[in-house]
XYZ file of N, CA, C and O in Angstrom:
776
model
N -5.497 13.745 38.848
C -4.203 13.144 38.617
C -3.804 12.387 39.875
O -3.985 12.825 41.011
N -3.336 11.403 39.628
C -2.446 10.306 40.446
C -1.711 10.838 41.158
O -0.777 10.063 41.366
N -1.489 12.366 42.029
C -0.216 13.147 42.299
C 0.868 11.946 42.468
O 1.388 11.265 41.584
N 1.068 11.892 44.028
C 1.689 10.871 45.235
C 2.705 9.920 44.412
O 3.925 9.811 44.286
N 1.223 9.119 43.788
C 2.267 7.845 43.134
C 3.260 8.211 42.018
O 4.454 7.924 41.933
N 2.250 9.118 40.942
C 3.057 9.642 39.980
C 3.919 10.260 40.381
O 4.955 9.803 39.898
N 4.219 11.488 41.336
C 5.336 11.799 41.655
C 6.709 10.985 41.736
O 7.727 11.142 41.062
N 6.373 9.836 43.021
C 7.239 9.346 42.796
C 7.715 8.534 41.444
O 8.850 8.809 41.056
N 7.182 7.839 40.901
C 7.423 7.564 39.774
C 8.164 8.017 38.649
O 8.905 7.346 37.930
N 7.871 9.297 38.568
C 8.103 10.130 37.435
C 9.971 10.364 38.275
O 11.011 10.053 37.693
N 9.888 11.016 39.812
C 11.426 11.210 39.827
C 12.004 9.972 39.908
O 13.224 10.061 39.773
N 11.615 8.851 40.075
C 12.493 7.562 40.001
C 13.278 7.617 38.980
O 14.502 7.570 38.855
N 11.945 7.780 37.883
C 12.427 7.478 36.393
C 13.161 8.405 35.754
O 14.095 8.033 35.044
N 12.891 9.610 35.886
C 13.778 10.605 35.427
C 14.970 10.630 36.634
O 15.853 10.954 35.840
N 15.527 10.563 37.628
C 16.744 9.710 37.830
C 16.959 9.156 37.312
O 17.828 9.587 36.555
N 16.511 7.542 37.006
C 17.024 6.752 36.294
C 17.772 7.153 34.724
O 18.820 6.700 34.263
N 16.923 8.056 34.181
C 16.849 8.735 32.738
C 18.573 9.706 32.884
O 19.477 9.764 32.051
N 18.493 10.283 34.129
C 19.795 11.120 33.565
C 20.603 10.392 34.310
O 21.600 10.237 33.604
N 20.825 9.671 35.655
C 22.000 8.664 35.644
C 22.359 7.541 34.640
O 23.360 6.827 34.704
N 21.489 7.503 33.805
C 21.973 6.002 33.123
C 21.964 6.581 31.369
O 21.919 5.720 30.490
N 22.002 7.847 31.042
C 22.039 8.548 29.758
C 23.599 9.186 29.659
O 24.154 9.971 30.427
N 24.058 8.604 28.523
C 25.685 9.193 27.874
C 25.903 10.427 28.351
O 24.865 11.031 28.082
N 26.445 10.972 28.758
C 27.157 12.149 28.924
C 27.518 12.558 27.361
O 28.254 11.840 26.683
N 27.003 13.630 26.916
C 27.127 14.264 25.727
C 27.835 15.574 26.103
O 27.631 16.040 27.224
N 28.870 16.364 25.016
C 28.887 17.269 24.817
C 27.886 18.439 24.325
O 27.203 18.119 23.352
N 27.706 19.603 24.780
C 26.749 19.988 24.332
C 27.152 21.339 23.203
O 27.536 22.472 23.493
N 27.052 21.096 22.661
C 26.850 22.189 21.427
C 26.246 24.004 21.125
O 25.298 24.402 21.802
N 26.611 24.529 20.546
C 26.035 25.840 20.821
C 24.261 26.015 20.656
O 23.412 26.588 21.338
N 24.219 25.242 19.440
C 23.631 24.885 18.816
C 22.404 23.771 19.185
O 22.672 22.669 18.707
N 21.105 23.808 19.934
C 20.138 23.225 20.216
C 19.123 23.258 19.606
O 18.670 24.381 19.383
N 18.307 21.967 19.055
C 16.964 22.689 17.957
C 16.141 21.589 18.842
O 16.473 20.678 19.601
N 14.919 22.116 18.375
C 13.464 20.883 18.992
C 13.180 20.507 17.393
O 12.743 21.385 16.649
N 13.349 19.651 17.078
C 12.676 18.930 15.886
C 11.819 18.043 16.030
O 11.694 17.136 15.206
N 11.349 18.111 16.711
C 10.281 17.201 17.357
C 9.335 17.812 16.776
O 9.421 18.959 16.336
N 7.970 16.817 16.706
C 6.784 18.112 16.253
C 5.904 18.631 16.734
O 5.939 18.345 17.931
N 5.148 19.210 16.538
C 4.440 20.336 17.097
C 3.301 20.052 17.834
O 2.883 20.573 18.867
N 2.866 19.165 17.166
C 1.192 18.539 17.449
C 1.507 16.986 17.376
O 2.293 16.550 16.535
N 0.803 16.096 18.377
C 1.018 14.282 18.196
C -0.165 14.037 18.003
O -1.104 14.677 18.475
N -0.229 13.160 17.346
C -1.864 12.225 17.834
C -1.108 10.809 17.606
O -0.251 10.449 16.798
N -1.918 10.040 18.859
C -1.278 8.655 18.992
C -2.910 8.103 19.216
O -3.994 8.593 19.535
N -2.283 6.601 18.790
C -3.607 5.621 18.795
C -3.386 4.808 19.793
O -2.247 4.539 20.174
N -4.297 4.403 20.243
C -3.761 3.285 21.261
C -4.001 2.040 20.308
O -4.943 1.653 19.616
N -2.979 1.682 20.531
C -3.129 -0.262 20.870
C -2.652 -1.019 22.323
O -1.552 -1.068 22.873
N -4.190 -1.677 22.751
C -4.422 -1.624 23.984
C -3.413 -3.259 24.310
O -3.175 -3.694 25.436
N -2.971 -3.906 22.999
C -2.590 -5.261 23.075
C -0.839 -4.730 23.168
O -0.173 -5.723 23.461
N -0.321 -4.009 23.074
C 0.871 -3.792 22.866
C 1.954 -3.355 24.214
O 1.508 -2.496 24.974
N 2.864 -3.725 24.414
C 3.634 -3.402 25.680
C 4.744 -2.683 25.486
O 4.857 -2.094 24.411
N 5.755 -2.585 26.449
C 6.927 -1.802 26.048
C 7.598 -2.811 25.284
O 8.144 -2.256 24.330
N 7.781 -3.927 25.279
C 9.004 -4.691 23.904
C 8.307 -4.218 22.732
O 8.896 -4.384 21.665
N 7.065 -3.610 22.707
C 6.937 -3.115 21.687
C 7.249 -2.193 20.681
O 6.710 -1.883 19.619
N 8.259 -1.830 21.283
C 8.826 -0.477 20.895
C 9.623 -0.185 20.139
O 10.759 -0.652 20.207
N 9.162 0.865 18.996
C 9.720 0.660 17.348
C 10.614 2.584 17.722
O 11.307 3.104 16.848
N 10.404 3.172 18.876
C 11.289 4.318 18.368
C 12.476 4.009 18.429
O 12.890 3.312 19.356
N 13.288 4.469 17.435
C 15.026 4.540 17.348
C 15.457 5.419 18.388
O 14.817 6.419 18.712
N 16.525 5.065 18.913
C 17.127 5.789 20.224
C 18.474 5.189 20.194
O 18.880 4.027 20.180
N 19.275 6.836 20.187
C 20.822 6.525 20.073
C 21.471 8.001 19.420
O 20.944 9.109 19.507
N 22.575 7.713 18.848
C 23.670 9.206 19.329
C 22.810 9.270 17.851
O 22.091 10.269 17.839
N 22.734 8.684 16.955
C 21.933 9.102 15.730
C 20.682 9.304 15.293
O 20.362 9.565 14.133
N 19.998 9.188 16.190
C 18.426 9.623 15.937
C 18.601 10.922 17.407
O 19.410 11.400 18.203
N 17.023 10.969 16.917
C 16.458 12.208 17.440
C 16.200 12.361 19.127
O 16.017 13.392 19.774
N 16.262 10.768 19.644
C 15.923 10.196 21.608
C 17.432 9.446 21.014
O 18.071 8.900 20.114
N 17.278 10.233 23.089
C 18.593 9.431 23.309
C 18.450 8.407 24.020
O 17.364 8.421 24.599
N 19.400 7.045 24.348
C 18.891 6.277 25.036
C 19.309 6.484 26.578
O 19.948 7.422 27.055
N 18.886 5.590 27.091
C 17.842 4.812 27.513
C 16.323 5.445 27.291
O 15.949 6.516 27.766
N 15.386 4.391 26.318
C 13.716 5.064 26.871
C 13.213 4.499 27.923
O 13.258 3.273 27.823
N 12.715 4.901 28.967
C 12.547 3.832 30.057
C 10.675 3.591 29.472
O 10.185 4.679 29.169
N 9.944 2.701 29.347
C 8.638 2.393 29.777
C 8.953 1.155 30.493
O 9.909 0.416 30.730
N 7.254 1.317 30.808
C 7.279 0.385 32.008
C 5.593 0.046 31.840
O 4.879 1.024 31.620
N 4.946 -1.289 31.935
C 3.105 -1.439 32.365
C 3.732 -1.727 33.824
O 4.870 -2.021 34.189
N 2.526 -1.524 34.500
C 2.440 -1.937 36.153
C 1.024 -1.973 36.747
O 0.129 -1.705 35.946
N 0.750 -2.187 37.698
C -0.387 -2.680 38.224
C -0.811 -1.225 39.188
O -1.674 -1.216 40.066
N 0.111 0.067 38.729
C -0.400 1.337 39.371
C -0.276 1.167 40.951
O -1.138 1.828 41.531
N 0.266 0.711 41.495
C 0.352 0.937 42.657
C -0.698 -0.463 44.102
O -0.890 -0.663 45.301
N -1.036 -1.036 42.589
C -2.069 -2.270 43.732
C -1.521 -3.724 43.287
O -1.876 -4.346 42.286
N -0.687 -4.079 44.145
C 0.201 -5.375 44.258
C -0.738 -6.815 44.153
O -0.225 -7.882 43.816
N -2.227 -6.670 44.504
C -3.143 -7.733 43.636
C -3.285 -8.108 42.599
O -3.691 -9.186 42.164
N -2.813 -6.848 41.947
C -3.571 -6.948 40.108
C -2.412 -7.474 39.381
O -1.307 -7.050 39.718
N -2.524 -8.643 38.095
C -1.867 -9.402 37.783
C -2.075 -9.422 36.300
O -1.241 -9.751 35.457
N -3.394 -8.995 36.086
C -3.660 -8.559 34.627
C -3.636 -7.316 34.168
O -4.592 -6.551 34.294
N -2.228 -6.923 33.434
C -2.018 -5.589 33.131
C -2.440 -5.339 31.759
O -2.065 -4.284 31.248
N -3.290 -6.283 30.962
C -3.766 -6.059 29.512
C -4.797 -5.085 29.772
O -5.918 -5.513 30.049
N -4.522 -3.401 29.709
C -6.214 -2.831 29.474
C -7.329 -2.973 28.798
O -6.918 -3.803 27.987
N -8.317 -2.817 28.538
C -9.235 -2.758 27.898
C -10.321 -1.306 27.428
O -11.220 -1.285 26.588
N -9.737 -0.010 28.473
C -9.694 0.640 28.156
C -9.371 1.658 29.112
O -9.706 1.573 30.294
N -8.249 3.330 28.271
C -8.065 3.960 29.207
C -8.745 5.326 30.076
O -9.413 5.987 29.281
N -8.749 5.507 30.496
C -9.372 6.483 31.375
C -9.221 7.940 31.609
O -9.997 8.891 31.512
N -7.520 7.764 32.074
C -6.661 8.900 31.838
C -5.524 9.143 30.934
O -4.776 8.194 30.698
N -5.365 9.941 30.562
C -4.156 10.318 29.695
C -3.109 11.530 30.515
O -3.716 12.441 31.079
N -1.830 11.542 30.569
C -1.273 12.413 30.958
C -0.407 12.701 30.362
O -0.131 11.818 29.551
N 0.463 13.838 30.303
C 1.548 14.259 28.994
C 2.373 14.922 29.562
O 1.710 15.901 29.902
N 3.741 15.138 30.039
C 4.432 16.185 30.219
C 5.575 16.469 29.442
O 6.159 15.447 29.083
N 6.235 17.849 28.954
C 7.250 18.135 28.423
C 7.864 18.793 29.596
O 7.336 19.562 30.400
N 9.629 18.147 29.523
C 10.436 19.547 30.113
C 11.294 20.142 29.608
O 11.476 20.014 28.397
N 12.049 20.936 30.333
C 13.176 21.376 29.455
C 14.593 20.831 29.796
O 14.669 19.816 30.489
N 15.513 21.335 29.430
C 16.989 20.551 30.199
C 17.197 20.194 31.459
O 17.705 19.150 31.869
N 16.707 21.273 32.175
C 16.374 21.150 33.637
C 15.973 20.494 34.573
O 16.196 20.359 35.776
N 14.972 19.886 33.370
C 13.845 18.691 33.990
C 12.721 19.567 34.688
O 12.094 19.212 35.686
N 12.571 20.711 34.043
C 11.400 21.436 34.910
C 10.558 21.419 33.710
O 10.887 21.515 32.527
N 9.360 21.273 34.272
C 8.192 20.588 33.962
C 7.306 22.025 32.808
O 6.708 22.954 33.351
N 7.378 21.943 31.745
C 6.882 23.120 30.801
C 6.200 22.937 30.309
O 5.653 23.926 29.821
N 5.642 21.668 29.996
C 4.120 21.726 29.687
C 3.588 20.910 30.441
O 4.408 20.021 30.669
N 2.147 20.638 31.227
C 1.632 19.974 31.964
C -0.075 19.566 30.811
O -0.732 20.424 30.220
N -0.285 18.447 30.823
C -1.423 18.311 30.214
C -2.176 17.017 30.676
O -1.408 16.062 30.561
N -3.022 16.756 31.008
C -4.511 15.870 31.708
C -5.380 15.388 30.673
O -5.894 16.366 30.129
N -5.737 14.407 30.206
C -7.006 14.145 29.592
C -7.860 13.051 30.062
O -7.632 11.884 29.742
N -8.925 13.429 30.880
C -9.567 12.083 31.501
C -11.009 12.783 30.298
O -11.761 13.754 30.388
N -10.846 11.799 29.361
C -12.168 11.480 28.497
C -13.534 11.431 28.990
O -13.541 10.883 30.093
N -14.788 11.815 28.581
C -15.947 11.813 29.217
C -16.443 10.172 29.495
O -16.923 9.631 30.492
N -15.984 9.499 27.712
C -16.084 7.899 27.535
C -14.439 7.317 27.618
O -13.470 7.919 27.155
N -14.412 6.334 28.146
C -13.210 5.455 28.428
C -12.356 5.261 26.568
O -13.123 4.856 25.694
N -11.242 5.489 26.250
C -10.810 5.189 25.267
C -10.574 4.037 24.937
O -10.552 3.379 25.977
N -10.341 3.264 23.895
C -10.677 1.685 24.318
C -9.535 1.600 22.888
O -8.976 2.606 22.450
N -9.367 0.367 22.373
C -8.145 0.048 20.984
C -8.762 0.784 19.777
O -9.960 0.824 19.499
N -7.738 1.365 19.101
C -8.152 1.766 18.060
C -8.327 3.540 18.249
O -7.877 4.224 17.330
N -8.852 4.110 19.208
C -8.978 5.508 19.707
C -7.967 6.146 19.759
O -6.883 5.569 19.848
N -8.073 7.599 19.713
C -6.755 8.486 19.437
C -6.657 9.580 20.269
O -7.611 10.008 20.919
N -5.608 10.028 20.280
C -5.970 11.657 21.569
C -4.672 12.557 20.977
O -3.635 11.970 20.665
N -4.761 13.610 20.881
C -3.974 14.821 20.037
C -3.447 15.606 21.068
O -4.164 15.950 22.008
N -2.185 15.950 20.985
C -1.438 17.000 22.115
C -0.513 17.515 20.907
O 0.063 17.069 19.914
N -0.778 19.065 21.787
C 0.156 20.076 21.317
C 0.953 20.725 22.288
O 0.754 21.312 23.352
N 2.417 20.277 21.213
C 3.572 20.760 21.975
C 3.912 22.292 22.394
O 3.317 23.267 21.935
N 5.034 22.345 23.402
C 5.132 23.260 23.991
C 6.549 24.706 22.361
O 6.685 25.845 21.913
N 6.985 23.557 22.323
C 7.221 23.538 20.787
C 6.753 24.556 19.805
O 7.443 25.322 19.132
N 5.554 24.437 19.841
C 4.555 25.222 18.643
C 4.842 26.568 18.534
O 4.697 27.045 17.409
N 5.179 27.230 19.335
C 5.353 28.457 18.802
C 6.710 28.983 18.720
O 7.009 30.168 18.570
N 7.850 27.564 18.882
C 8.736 28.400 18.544
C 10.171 28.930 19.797
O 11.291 29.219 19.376
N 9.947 28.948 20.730
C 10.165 29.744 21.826
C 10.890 28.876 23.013
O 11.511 29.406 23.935
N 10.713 27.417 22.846
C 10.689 26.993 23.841
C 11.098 25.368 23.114
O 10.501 24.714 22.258
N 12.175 25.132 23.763
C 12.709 23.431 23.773
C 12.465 22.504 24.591
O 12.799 22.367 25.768
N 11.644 21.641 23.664
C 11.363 20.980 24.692
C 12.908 19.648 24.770
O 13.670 19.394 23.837
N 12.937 19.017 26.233
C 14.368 17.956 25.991
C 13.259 16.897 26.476
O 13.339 15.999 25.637
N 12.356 16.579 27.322
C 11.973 15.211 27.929
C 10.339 15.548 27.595
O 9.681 16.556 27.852
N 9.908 14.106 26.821
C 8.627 13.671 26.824
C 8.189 12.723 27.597
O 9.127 11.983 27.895
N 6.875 12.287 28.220
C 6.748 12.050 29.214
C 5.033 11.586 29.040
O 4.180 12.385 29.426
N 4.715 10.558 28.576
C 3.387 9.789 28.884
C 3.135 8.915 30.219
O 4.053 8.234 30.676
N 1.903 8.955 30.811
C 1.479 7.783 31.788
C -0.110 8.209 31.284
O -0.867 9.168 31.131
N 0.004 6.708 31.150
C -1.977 6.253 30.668
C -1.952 5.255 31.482
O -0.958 4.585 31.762
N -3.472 5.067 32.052
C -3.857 4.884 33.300
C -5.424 4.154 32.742
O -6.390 4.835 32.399
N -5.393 2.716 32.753
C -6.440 2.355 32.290
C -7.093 1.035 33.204
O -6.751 0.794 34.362
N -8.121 0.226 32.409
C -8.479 -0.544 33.573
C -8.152 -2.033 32.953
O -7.702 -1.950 31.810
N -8.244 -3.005 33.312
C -8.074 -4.567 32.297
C -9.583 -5.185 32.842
O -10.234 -4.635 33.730
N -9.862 -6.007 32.377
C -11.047 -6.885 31.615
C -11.771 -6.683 33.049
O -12.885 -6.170 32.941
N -11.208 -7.095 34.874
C -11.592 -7.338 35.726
C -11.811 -5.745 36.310
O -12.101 -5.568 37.493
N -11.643 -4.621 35.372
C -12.060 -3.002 36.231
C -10.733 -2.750 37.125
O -10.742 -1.788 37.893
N -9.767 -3.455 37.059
C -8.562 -2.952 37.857
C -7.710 -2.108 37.393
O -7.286 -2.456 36.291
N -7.092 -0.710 37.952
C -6.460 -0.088 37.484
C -5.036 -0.232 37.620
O -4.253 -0.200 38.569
N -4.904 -0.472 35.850
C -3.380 -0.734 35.048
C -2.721 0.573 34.540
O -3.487 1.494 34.256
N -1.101 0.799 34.361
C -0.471 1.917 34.090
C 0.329 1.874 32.764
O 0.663 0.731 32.453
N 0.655 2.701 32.043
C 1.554 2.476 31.132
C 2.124 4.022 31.293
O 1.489 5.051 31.522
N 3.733 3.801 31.065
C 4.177 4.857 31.215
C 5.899 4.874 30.736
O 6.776 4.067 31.042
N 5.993 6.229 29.793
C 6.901 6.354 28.988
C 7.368 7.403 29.198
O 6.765 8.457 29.398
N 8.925 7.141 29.162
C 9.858 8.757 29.415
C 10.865 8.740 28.074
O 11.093 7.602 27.664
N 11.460 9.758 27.381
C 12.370 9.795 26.538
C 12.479 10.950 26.581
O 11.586 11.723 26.928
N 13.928 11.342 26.130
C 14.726 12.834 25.870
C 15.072 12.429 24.302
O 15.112 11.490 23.507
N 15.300 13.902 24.466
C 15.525 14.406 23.142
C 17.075 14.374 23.012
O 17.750 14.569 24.023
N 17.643 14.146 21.863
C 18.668 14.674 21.418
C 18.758 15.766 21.273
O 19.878 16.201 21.543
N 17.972 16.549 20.912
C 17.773 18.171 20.205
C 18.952 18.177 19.139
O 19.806 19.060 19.060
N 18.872 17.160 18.409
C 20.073 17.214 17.617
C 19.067 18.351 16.172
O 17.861 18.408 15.932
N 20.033 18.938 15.639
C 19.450 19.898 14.024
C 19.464 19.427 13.032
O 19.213 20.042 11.996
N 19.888 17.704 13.119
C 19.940 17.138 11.842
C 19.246 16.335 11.627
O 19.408 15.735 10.564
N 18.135 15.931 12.530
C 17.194 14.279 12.634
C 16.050 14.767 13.411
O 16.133 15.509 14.390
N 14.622 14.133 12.729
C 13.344 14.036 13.469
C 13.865 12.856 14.485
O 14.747 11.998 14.517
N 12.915 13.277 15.196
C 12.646 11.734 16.752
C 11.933 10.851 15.993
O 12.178 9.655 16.151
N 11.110 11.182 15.208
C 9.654 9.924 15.302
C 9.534 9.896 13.615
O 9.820 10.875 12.925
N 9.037 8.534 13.041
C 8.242 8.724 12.031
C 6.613 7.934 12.292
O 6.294 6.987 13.010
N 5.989 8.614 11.567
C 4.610 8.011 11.634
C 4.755 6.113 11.776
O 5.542 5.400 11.154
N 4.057 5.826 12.462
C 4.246 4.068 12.902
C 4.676 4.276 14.090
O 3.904 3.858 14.953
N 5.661 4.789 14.486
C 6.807 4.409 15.674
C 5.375 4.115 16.935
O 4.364 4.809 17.041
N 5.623 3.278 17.488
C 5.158 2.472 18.729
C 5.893 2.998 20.061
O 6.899 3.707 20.098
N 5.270 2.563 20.980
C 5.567 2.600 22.426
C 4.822 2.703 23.302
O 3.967 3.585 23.385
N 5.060 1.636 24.271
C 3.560 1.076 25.412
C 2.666 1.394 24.681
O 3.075 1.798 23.592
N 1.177 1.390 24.851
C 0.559 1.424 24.402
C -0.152 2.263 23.114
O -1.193 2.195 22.461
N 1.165 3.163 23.165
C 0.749 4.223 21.778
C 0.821 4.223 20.682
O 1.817 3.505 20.771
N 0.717 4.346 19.666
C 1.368 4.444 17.823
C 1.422 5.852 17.858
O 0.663 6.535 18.546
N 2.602 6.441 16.884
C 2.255 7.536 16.457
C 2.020 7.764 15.245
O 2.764 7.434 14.322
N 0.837 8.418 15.128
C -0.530 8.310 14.073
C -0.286 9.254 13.398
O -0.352 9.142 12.174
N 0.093 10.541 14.038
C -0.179 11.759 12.846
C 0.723 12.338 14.015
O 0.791 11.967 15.187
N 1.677 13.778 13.083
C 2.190 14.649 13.896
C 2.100 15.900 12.700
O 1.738 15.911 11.524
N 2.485 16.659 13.393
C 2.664 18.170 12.411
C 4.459 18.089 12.629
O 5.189 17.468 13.402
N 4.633 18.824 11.784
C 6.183 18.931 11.435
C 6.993 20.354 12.821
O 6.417 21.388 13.161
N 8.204 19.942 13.248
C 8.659 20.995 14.016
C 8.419 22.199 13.599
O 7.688 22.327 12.617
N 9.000 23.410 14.273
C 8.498 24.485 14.284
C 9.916 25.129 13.353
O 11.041 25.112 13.853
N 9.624 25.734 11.812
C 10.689 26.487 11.310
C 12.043 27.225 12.221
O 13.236 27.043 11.976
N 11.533 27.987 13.189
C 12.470 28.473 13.883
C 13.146 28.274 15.252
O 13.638 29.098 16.024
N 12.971 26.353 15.356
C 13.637 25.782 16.148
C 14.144 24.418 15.123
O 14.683 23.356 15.435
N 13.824 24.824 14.127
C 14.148 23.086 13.377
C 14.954 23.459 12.013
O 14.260 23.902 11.098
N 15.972 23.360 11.848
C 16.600 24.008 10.036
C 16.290 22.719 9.294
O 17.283 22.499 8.601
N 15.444 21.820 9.117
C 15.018 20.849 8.625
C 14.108 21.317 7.968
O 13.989 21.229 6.746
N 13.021 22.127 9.094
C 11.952 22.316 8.241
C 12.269 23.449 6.975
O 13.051 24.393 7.081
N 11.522 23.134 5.848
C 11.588 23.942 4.861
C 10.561 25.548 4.954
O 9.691 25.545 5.825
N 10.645 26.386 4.382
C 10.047 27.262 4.462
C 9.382 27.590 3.228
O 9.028 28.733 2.938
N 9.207 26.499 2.453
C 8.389 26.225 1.179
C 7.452 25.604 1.329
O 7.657 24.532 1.898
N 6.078 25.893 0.953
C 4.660 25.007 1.516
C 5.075 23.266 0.856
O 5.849 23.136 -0.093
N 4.813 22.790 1.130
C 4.433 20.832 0.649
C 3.645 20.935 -0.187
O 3.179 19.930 -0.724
């Protein structure tokens, strides 16, 4: 992992994330409806204006989502189109902003358009809320230079609305497939099989 840079990065942005996010009342009442399991695809042509999640007092993210592509830390590189990525990184936190799930995926083969990668939430069993999701993919463009993409969003934890539907976009991701929240953080979910 990128510690150094990502570090800073990540607290920039999560500053940025809770100085520049509504002040909400908070409720007794907190659910993760988010789901359990993601799998996202890359599309390696796609940037942050790409971005199809809803965010606001009525969906499931609140706003601001910050992404961002960048040239990772090397002020030469000018072509931020990847071609394929390398690393994957994932974090969930909780209200706190303390860091509850930590997850790494540097692939044996480079992931390239069209490829997918599956994470399971901290979520899954139930126990644990997650409030902030947290991608940085770390890939190279046509010339082998290493390019960044990187996405932060909170949760509403609202009990009445999913975050995502299948399609929703952002930097370089789609979301492809998810499993449904966890019954006993979500009163959405039903307790009748599909």
């Amino acid at each position: 992992m990128r510690s150094s840079n990502f570090y800073r990065s990540t607290l920039l942005q999560l500053l940025v994330l809770c100085t520049t996010t509504t002040t909400t009342t908070l409720v007794s009442a907190q659910c993760a409806c988010s789901p359990t399991t993601f799998t996202w695809t890359l599309n390696l042509a796609f940037t942050c204006s790409d971005n199809t999640v809803s965010a606001g007092p009525t969906t499931g993210v609140q706003q601001p989502i910050s992404c961002f592509n960048d040239n990772a830390g090397d002020a030469t590189v000018t072509d931020l189109v990847p071609v394929q990525v390398t690393e994957v990184d994932i974090f969930e936190l909780d209200m706190n902003l303390n860091i509850i799930e930590a997850y790494q995926f540097t692939p044996d083969v480079a992931l390239v358009d069209g490829d997918s990668f599956y994470f399971e939430s901290s979520a899954i069993d139930g126990t644990v809320i997650p409030h902030v999701l947290q991608i940085e993919l770390f890939g190279l463009n046509v010339n082998g230079e290493t390019v960044r993409n990187e996405w932060i969003l909170r949760y509403t934890n609202s009990c009445s609305v999913y975050p995502f539907v299948v399609g929703d976009s952002l930097g370089w991701t789609v979301f492809s497939a998810f499993d449904a929240a966890n019954m006993d953080t979500c009163p959405l979910v039903s307790s009748s099989p599909s």
